[in-house]
XYZ file of C-alpha atoms in Angstrom:
628
model
C -54.681 16.824 -65.970
C -52.936 13.736 -67.242
C -49.799 15.708 -68.215
C -49.710 17.517 -64.878
C -50.200 14.207 -63.059
C -47.295 12.593 -64.895
C -45.043 15.470 -63.988
C -46.039 15.234 -60.346
C -45.446 11.478 -60.320
C -41.997 11.813 -61.894
C -41.081 14.518 -59.393
C -42.205 12.286 -56.510
C -40.247 9.331 -57.849
C -37.157 11.533 -58.189
C -37.496 12.716 -54.566
C -37.983 9.144 -53.306
C -34.856 8.020 -55.131
C -32.825 10.851 -53.659
C -34.176 10.062 -50.199
C -33.243 6.386 -50.642
C -29.727 7.370 -51.693
C -29.352 9.558 -48.595
C -30.604 6.751 -46.354
C -28.170 4.362 -48.016
C -25.307 6.726 -47.441
C -26.224 7.199 -43.794
C -26.649 3.464 -43.304
C -23.342 2.791 -44.993
C -21.578 5.337 -42.816
C -23.190 3.851 -39.730
C -22.109 0.382 -40.766
C -18.608 1.661 -41.355
C -18.522 3.338 -37.927
C -19.798 0.159 -36.266
C -17.176 -1.840 -38.097
C -14.426 0.512 -36.965
C -15.753 0.400 -33.378
C -15.825 -3.383 -33.516
C -12.130 -3.446 -34.369
C -11.195 -1.261 -31.425
C -9.835 -2.942 -28.298
C -8.114 -1.677 -25.196
C -4.897 -3.036 -26.673
C -4.947 -1.106 -29.967
C -6.089 2.122 -28.324
C -4.922 2.556 -24.724
C -2.172 -0.001 -25.268
C -0.669 2.295 -27.909
C -1.275 5.753 -26.456
C -0.553 4.768 -22.838
C 1.981 2.084 -23.833
C 0.705 -0.527 -21.376
C -2.862 -1.818 -21.170
C -2.921 -4.220 -18.233
C -4.902 -6.500 -15.976
C -4.428 -8.347 -12.692
C -3.952 -12.103 -13.033
C -2.840 -15.330 -11.305
C -0.758 -18.201 -12.637
C -3.715 -20.587 -12.889
C -5.456 -18.125 -15.231
C -2.390 -17.781 -17.420
C -2.338 -21.575 -17.771
C -5.939 -21.543 -18.981
C -5.860 -21.235 -22.778
C -9.228 -19.464 -22.955
C -8.388 -16.871 -20.331
C -4.937 -16.290 -21.842
C -6.501 -15.706 -25.275
C -9.008 -13.243 -23.791
C -6.182 -11.445 -22.003
C -4.097 -11.077 -25.171
C -6.975 -9.513 -27.100
C -7.113 -6.420 -24.837
C -3.945 -6.364 -22.736
C -0.191 -6.325 -23.156
C 0.690 -6.163 -19.477
C -0.077 -8.111 -16.321
C 0.316 -7.631 -12.585
C 0.294 -10.679 -10.337
C -2.469 -10.303 -7.763
C -0.645 -11.942 -4.831
C 2.075 -14.236 -6.154
C 4.933 -11.720 -6.072
C 4.190 -10.213 -2.660
C 6.686 -10.910 0.169
C 4.525 -13.506 1.941
C 4.250 -15.469 -1.307
C 7.991 -15.482 -1.936
C 9.432 -15.986 1.566
C 9.645 -19.015 3.819
C 8.200 -21.838 1.866
C 11.201 -23.856 3.121
C 12.371 -22.059 6.271
C 15.810 -20.492 6.398
C 19.207 -21.001 4.809
C 22.694 -20.380 6.032
C 24.432 -17.366 4.502
C 26.815 -19.620 2.590
C 23.891 -21.648 1.211
C 22.108 -18.457 0.196
C 25.180 -17.128 -1.599
C 25.537 -20.430 -3.472
C 21.931 -20.061 -4.627
C 22.549 -16.537 -5.975
C 21.179 -14.457 -3.099
C 22.558 -10.972 -2.704
C 24.140 -10.669 0.746
C 25.308 -7.105 1.521
C 28.518 -6.489 3.442
C 26.608 -5.200 6.488
C 24.549 -8.389 6.744
C 25.984 -9.846 9.985
C 23.442 -12.595 10.632
C 23.988 -16.308 10.056
C 20.523 -17.065 8.581
C 18.642 -15.928 5.503
C 14.930 -16.597 4.703
C 14.276 -18.951 1.811
C 12.888 -17.098 -1.195
C 10.880 -19.244 -3.603
C 10.753 -18.126 -7.235
C 8.961 -21.114 -8.732
C 5.663 -19.370 -9.485
C 7.282 -16.130 -10.595
C 9.585 -17.988 -13.006
C 6.620 -19.742 -14.634
C 4.802 -16.419 -15.056
C 7.871 -14.725 -16.544
C 8.201 -17.510 -19.136
C 4.518 -17.374 -20.114
C 4.744 -13.610 -20.496
C 7.898 -13.907 -22.595
C 6.383 -16.577 -24.850
C 3.199 -14.553 -25.428
C 4.593 -11.052 -25.867
C 3.200 -9.758 -22.527
C 4.962 -7.320 -20.221
C 4.798 -7.400 -16.412
C 4.559 -4.979 -13.491
C 6.368 -6.441 -10.473
C 4.161 -5.974 -7.398
C 5.476 -5.401 -4.711
C 8.801 -5.211 -2.831
C 7.983 -3.343 0.402
C 4.531 -3.478 2.018
C 3.290 -3.404 5.610
C 0.712 -6.043 4.771
C 1.312 -9.561 3.389
C 4.861 -9.555 4.743
C 5.753 -12.319 7.222
C 6.045 -11.033 10.782
C 9.197 -13.057 11.407
C 10.994 -11.017 8.758
C 11.313 -8.302 11.408
C 12.326 -10.465 14.411
C 15.695 -11.660 15.737
C 16.822 -14.928 14.100
C 13.614 -14.761 11.983
C 11.748 -16.041 15.002
C 8.527 -14.354 16.115
C 9.066 -15.381 19.737
C 12.161 -13.181 19.852
C 12.409 -9.382 19.832
C 12.452 -7.037 16.857
C 15.731 -6.419 15.098
C 17.588 -3.110 15.171
C 17.259 -0.496 12.430
C 20.729 -1.441 11.125
C 19.800 -5.108 10.942
C 16.565 -4.243 9.122
C 18.440 -2.063 6.662
C 20.633 -5.077 5.775
C 17.630 -7.412 5.491
C 15.825 -4.917 3.241
C 18.813 -4.619 0.921
C 19.212 -8.398 0.851
C 15.560 -8.924 -0.087
C 15.186 -6.128 -2.692
C 18.408 -6.967 -4.506
C 17.924 -10.723 -4.344
C 14.450 -10.536 -5.899
C 15.466 -8.067 -8.609
C 18.738 -9.887 -9.323
C 16.855 -13.115 -9.814
C 14.527 -11.515 -12.360
C 17.243 -9.775 -14.367
C 19.794 -12.612 -14.309
C 17.154 -14.997 -15.626
C 16.197 -15.645 -19.249
C 12.989 -13.607 -19.203
C 13.829 -10.473 -17.206
C 13.054 -8.244 -20.211
C 9.334 -8.635 -19.585
C 9.473 -6.681 -16.259
C 9.208 -2.998 -17.123
C 8.058 -1.525 -13.779
C 8.274 -2.242 -10.011
C 6.052 -1.153 -7.188
C 8.917 -0.546 -4.746
C 6.799 0.758 -1.849
C 3.116 -0.032 -1.449
C 0.655 1.894 0.783
C 3.089 3.558 3.204
C 0.839 6.495 4.005
C -2.107 4.266 4.960
C -0.131 1.588 6.824
C -1.749 0.166 9.953
C -0.362 -2.569 12.219
C 2.997 -2.042 10.498
C 6.065 -4.025 11.521
C 8.182 -1.518 9.611
C 6.983 1.119 12.052
C 7.695 -1.144 15.002
C 11.319 -1.357 13.898
C 11.912 2.185 12.607
C 9.317 4.168 14.581
C 6.888 6.717 13.161
C 8.662 8.582 10.372
C 5.974 10.836 8.908
C 6.990 12.365 5.592
C 10.581 11.182 5.911
C 10.464 7.355 5.872
C 14.136 6.407 5.644
C 13.428 2.711 5.007
C 11.262 3.613 1.992
C 13.973 5.796 0.576
C 16.516 3.020 1.121
C 14.266 0.556 -0.702
C 14.250 2.885 -3.733
C 18.005 3.370 -3.492
C 18.586 -0.416 -3.430
C 16.190 -0.923 -6.365
C 17.772 1.886 -8.388
C 21.282 0.554 -7.723
C 20.151 -2.809 -9.094
C 18.748 -1.214 -12.254
C 21.992 0.730 -12.734
C 23.998 -2.498 -12.330
C 21.948 -4.204 -15.031
C 21.947 -1.032 -17.202
C 18.163 -0.772 -17.004
C 17.752 2.551 -15.155
C 16.542 4.225 -18.368
C 14.119 1.495 -19.409
C 12.531 0.255 -16.174
C 10.375 2.465 -13.923
C 10.232 2.428 -10.103
C 6.895 3.430 -8.527
C 5.502 4.670 -5.229
C 2.101 2.929 -5.191
C -0.819 3.920 -2.964
C -4.589 4.083 -2.669
C -6.714 7.203 -2.106
C -3.975 9.229 -3.758
C -6.601 11.780 -4.782
C -7.160 12.546 -1.073
C -3.449 12.800 -0.180
C -1.877 14.194 -3.362
C 0.215 16.866 -1.612
C 1.537 14.398 0.995
C 2.313 11.765 -1.645
C 4.224 14.362 -3.669
C 6.093 15.656 -0.608
C 7.392 12.183 0.268
C 8.350 11.308 -3.320
C 10.106 14.681 -3.692
C 12.039 13.920 -0.506
C 12.995 10.445 -1.774
C 14.280 12.063 -4.944
C 16.069 14.827 -2.997
C 19.598 13.859 -4.035
C 18.828 11.968 -7.265
C 15.678 10.950 -9.099
C 15.341 7.303 -8.104
C 11.530 7.104 -7.986
C 10.069 7.387 -11.489
C 6.529 8.189 -10.473
C 3.348 7.465 -8.606
C 1.050 4.505 -8.937
C -2.611 5.468 -8.420
C -4.380 2.288 -7.278
C -7.794 3.659 -8.202
C -10.186 1.387 -6.339
C -12.932 3.971 -6.958
C -16.709 4.086 -6.720
C -19.372 6.038 -8.598
C -20.204 7.854 -5.376
C -16.575 8.841 -4.640
C -14.282 10.241 -5.848
C -15.823 12.390 -8.546
C -13.993 12.192 -11.886
C -12.932 15.811 -11.507
C -11.539 15.230 -8.009
C -9.662 12.151 -9.162
C -8.198 13.963 -12.177
C -7.088 16.985 -10.157
C -4.646 14.697 -8.303
C -3.642 12.934 -11.538
C -2.809 16.280 -13.154
C -0.949 17.452 -10.063
C 1.390 14.453 -10.199
C 1.933 14.905 -13.944
C 2.556 18.627 -13.644
C 5.234 17.906 -11.030
C 7.157 16.020 -13.737
C 6.379 12.476 -12.621
C 5.180 9.500 -14.572
C 1.879 8.029 -13.427
C 0.510 4.514 -13.775
C -3.109 3.755 -12.945
C -2.302 0.492 -11.298
C -5.389 -1.262 -9.835
C -8.551 0.270 -11.245
C -12.039 -1.111 -10.601
C -15.295 0.767 -10.084
C -17.873 -0.030 -7.384
C -21.308 0.995 -8.658
C -25.051 0.787 -8.160
C -25.842 -0.588 -11.609
C -24.666 -0.752 -15.191
C -25.887 2.689 -16.260
C -24.309 4.242 -13.203
C -21.080 2.435 -14.065
C -21.234 3.553 -17.731
C -21.762 7.208 -16.953
C -19.012 7.345 -14.360
C -16.332 5.493 -16.310
C -16.965 7.559 -19.427
C -16.401 10.835 -17.537
C -13.389 9.443 -15.644
C -11.665 8.283 -18.817
C -12.441 11.569 -20.581
C -10.372 13.207 -17.839
C -7.617 10.532 -17.997
C -7.342 10.910 -21.799
C -7.258 14.701 -21.542
C -4.396 14.455 -19.039
C -2.493 12.081 -21.322
C -3.076 14.380 -24.273
C -1.601 17.274 -22.313
C 1.334 15.594 -20.542
C 1.962 12.225 -22.229
C 3.423 10.741 -19.047
C 0.762 8.168 -18.081
C 2.634 4.946 -18.881
C 0.061 2.317 -18.095
C -3.512 1.499 -17.021
C -4.132 -1.800 -15.203
C -7.622 -3.087 -14.493
C -7.728 -5.111 -11.284
C -9.099 -8.355 -12.650
C -9.795 -10.063 -15.926
C -13.555 -10.060 -15.367
C -16.263 -9.820 -12.731
C -15.769 -13.553 -12.112
C -12.436 -12.925 -10.413
C -12.878 -9.507 -8.693
C -11.721 -9.147 -5.093
C -14.738 -6.931 -4.270
C -17.658 -8.932 -2.887
C -21.149 -8.436 -4.321
C -19.922 -6.064 -7.024
C -19.468 -6.074 -10.776
C -16.672 -3.475 -10.996
C -14.823 -4.538 -14.169
C -15.234 -4.124 -17.932
C -15.927 -7.802 -18.640
C -18.647 -10.024 -17.206
C -16.519 -13.068 -17.983
C -13.163 -13.344 -19.774
C -13.546 -11.887 -23.266
C -17.223 -10.840 -22.796
C -17.308 -7.035 -22.620
C -20.040 -4.991 -20.922
C -21.410 -1.629 -22.081
C -18.889 0.189 -19.842
C -16.097 -1.293 -22.023
C -17.423 0.652 -25.007
C -17.761 3.802 -22.900
C -14.065 3.593 -22.092
C -13.306 3.216 -25.846
C -15.657 6.097 -26.636
C -13.764 8.395 -24.293
C -10.521 7.395 -26.042
C -11.916 7.900 -29.567
C -13.217 11.388 -28.734
C -9.788 12.350 -27.467
C -7.471 10.615 -29.967
C -9.577 9.451 -32.933
C -10.122 5.906 -34.154
C -6.549 4.632 -34.432
C -4.105 4.191 -31.570
C -2.176 7.437 -31.210
C 1.162 7.943 -29.544
C 0.865 11.236 -27.603
C 2.947 14.120 -28.797
C 2.389 16.512 -25.915
C 5.269 16.454 -23.417
C 6.604 13.127 -24.683
C 9.621 13.046 -22.419
C 9.335 11.285 -19.108
C 10.743 14.208 -17.160
C 10.885 17.903 -18.026
C 14.375 19.137 -18.783
C 15.933 20.351 -15.574
C 16.485 24.067 -15.299
C 19.813 25.258 -13.997
C 19.655 25.528 -10.219
C 20.291 29.045 -8.894
C 23.672 29.528 -7.299
C 23.611 29.264 -3.530
C 24.027 32.547 -1.663
C 25.928 30.654 1.001
C 27.506 27.213 1.195
C 29.283 25.338 3.999
C 32.725 26.590 2.964
C 31.712 30.267 3.237
C 29.128 30.016 6.029
C 29.446 32.052 9.216
C 29.650 30.225 12.543
C 28.411 30.782 16.027
C 29.507 28.744 19.018
C 27.489 25.648 19.799
C 25.072 26.246 22.634
C 21.681 27.732 23.588
C 20.353 30.952 22.061
C 17.363 33.244 21.870
C 16.975 34.273 18.198
C 15.463 37.723 17.610
C 14.091 39.151 14.344
C 15.720 42.543 13.610
C 12.652 43.964 11.843
C 10.068 42.949 14.480
C 12.319 42.812 17.558
C 10.499 39.597 18.490
C 11.749 36.084 18.982
C 11.691 32.797 17.050
C 9.118 30.782 19.059
C 7.474 27.367 18.905
C 3.744 28.054 18.904
C 2.227 27.423 22.334
C 5.450 25.667 23.415
C 3.886 22.552 21.908
C 6.206 19.552 21.514
C 4.494 18.036 18.471
C 5.515 17.373 14.875
C 4.606 20.095 12.390
C 3.975 22.764 15.058
C 4.531 26.204 13.509
C 7.405 28.457 14.417
C 6.315 32.086 14.761
C 7.262 35.442 16.201
C 6.488 36.262 19.851
C 7.457 38.791 22.464
C 10.401 37.658 24.561
C 9.297 35.551 27.527
C 12.185 33.197 28.161
C 9.937 30.175 27.562
C 11.350 26.874 26.330
C 9.707 27.528 23.006
C 12.131 30.470 22.499
C 15.311 28.559 23.306
C 17.313 27.025 20.476
C 20.407 24.872 20.635
C 22.945 25.292 17.814
C 24.935 22.224 16.876
C 26.901 21.310 13.724
C 27.151 18.106 11.685
C 30.204 16.860 9.810
C 29.205 18.699 6.628
C 29.323 22.110 8.277
C 25.518 22.518 8.430
C 23.845 23.391 11.691
C 20.559 22.385 13.302
C 18.377 24.372 15.667
C 17.013 22.125 18.358
C 14.101 23.417 20.415
C 14.106 23.295 24.192
C 10.533 21.891 24.098
C 11.945 18.439 23.261
C 13.861 16.478 20.657
C 12.531 18.600 17.787
C 14.437 20.637 15.229
C 13.498 23.661 13.125
C 12.338 22.107 9.855
C 11.124 23.195 6.427
C 7.749 21.556 5.756
C 8.151 18.682 3.291
C 11.708 19.810 2.575
C 10.227 22.051 -0.120
C 12.386 24.354 -2.217
C 9.835 27.100 -2.680
C 9.077 30.585 -1.425
C 6.555 30.512 1.426
C 7.360 26.979 2.609
C 6.416 26.779 6.294
C 9.068 26.691 9.036
C 7.966 24.284 11.744
C 9.423 21.886 14.270
C 9.747 18.189 13.520
C 11.312 15.309 15.408
C 15.078 15.175 15.036
C 15.958 12.898 12.119
C 18.868 14.840 10.576
C 17.432 15.297 7.079
C 18.141 18.156 4.713
C 14.912 19.922 5.710
C 16.527 20.482 9.126
C 19.966 21.607 7.999
C 20.828 25.308 7.988
C 23.657 27.721 7.202
C 24.436 31.246 8.497
C 25.565 34.337 6.615
C 26.818 37.354 8.554
C 24.605 40.453 8.423
C 25.400 43.951 9.669
C 25.063 44.292 13.410
C 26.503 42.401 16.338
C 25.693 38.683 16.369
C 23.293 39.200 13.444
C 22.875 36.591 10.686
C 20.721 35.358 7.836
C 19.547 31.725 8.315
C 19.671 29.820 5.010
C 18.092 26.426 4.311
C 19.829 23.446 2.761
C 16.674 22.203 1.031
C 16.736 25.394 -1.051
C 20.410 24.826 -1.865
C 21.335 27.864 0.190
C 19.154 30.286 -1.820
C 16.320 30.939 0.648
C 16.343 32.186 4.233
C 14.144 32.343 7.320
C 11.636 35.208 6.898
C 8.754 36.603 8.931
C 5.763 36.210 6.640
C 4.814 39.462 4.840
C 7.262 41.378 7.050
C 4.918 40.886 10.007
C 5.821 42.313 13.384
C 2.984 41.072 15.596
C 2.924 38.069 17.866
C 1.869 35.002 15.943
C 3.445 36.055 12.629
C 4.377 32.850 10.842
C 7.945 32.082 9.856
C 8.538 30.884 6.303
C 11.505 30.489 3.973
C 11.869 33.104 1.227
C 14.370 33.964 -1.449
C 17.251 35.991 -0.024
C 16.618 39.744 -0.281
C 18.997 41.274 2.308
C 16.065 42.779 4.186
C 15.939 43.272 7.939
C 12.985 40.921 7.902
C 15.480 38.101 7.163
C 18.045 39.161 9.783
C 18.282 37.427 13.140
C 20.225 38.282 16.280
C 21.652 35.281 18.150
C 21.541 36.115 21.864
C 23.550 33.539 23.786
C 21.790 32.195 26.855
C 24.137 32.239 29.814
C 24.263 28.857 31.435
C 24.188 29.053 35.224
C 27.425 27.955 36.765
C 27.095 25.992 39.946
C 28.713 27.870 42.837
C 31.315 25.542 44.287
C 30.705 24.691 47.923
C 33.521 25.935 50.194
C 35.876 23.162 51.034
C 35.547 22.373 54.719
C 38.773 22.638 56.688
C 39.628 19.088 57.559
C 39.409 18.298 61.195
C 42.540 16.849 62.735
C 42.413 13.157 62.700
C 42.094 11.729 66.178
C 44.549 9.053 67.090
C 42.544 5.874 67.047
C 42.169 4.113 70.314
C 43.338 0.555 70.301
C 40.438 -1.657 69.553
C 39.896 -4.658 71.719
C 39.889 -7.760 69.680
C 36.418 -9.067 69.893
C 35.809 -12.749 69.564
C 33.956 -13.090 66.320
C 30.441 -14.374 66.623
C 29.770 -17.458 64.588
C 28.112 -16.672 61.297
C 24.584 -17.958 61.158
C 24.130 -20.598 58.536
C 21.835 -19.056 55.899
C 18.473 -20.618 55.485
C 18.108 -22.398 52.197
C 16.368 -20.267 49.601
C 13.173 -21.805 48.326
C 13.524 -22.918 44.742
C 11.372 -20.505 42.741
C 8.483 -22.008 40.895
C 8.918 -21.849 37.170
C 7.022 -18.994 35.636
C 4.381 -19.898 33.166
C 5.278 -18.534 29.795
C 2.297 -17.020 28.073
C 2.701 -16.953 24.357
C 0.840 -14.227 22.571
C 0.025 -14.583 18.927
C -0.365 -11.290 17.148
C -3.479 -11.225 15.016
C -3.154 -8.983 11.965
C -6.073 -6.625 12.168
C -4.936 -4.595 9.181
C -8.014 -3.041 7.721
C -7.181 -4.228 4.232
C -6.811 -7.881 5.199
C -9.822 -8.018 7.488
C -11.877 -6.863 4.531
C -10.358 -9.501 2.320
C -8.394 -6.836 0.510
C -5.461 -8.441 -1.271
C -3.860 -5.835 -3.470
């Protein structure tokens, strides 16, 4: 028994020792993992893989040594919350003469015909640029064009709100003056290298109470002033040789709800040349909406279209810490997966350094409770990163280039030099295959109304006026009003809808003809497809209501259209009456003129009382205290 007991005791001791060794190994591994996790920050993870890890800040915070130190631990990029918006830069000191402005380095374009220029104050911005330069921090410039936080007088004659709005041409000149003056100031200064991105246009789609709209009118998916802002900004970057290193963004909120519309406008802005680098997704999200999957579907759509994306203003409204943790972990799993696939997300900016400075009342929507004090959601964001990329910061290898290599554009079937012509005037336009007419649905004079086939009726919706521009392209104007045939969103794709849209002269409304067999029969090609696609009755339909789309040229009868000139009624001239012989006038007795009555004095009108109305900005964002 004693021998057996000793053996049992030795065996037990051996097992206990092995167990202790295993526990020690596990504990050591756990300690190592914890140590590695403790060394992770947003800066050495997201700041490497996404290039810019950012936060929203104000000058007073940058001057606070403690807040600046907390910022530098996790971020290498800042966005000024309000201090670079138009109302912060303009009019601290009234107006200047043009000569004074030029002496101070303002950019005054040749078409600027006014005598006054608003004062632009760069004092705060200059301090911020220097602090960023001295501390190795980059900066997103936010924002050049916005309907909110822009002084109303910027849009009025003589920069005076009591006078009327300026013309579109005047506003074009003011816009160029402002955009180029601000950008020139940054890049001619000593610290311009810190600015790596600009929000050129902010929240166009969701604009309310917009002075831009009061000057230019409703512009839908073709906002000329937005496109001009990008053109002016891009010209400035080219001048300073920064077009390849600085990115220009279209920035908006609720992009996940309007992804197709956002893309359509940005595609139109880039129609002639890529001047908009990508889309800024503001990302003021909540755990109840949008879902991470819904958000990431838009993110991936923008990336798949070849654009860069910056997540520009993220915060998360929530019902509690666990709710926040679960949501942000799933959201950043999706964001990391998108970056791993495309590699074109070039920055993530949290909208506030901590919950102490959030713009959202009664919420704790940020990763830090106070500067430098992380919450559990902070570690969830890091966990999502580690699962996607591992412990160390990883530069993505998938699709590393900013834009996919362009594929050679197909040769146009027809161009202005070889296009057929018909005389300018009114026509019915009949589809050869269906023997039915190009018709505005329900004769409705409204933007984006479909064009379809219908039996001939002679209605205004079937009458089209052909006119030519200086480039040799034609437009088809509908008799229902000042609307042209238009390719939806100016898309260059098979199946793009043919509709009517208010006459603005863009490429989506410009067409070319190619002669087909048969009298007065033509193919109708679209400029937005570079002359490769033509009007087509969808799926070769022949019934009333068949939708008209553009489709790649195939020489089919379904793409052939007969132009039937509409005879204009000629007014029948009235027969000229035979002139009656003129009677010899009888001599008129000279009447003694009656004395002219002395006119009664006109009562001096009472002066009208001038009522001065002060417009109150009821923009939804501002009324909610929304300053982003």
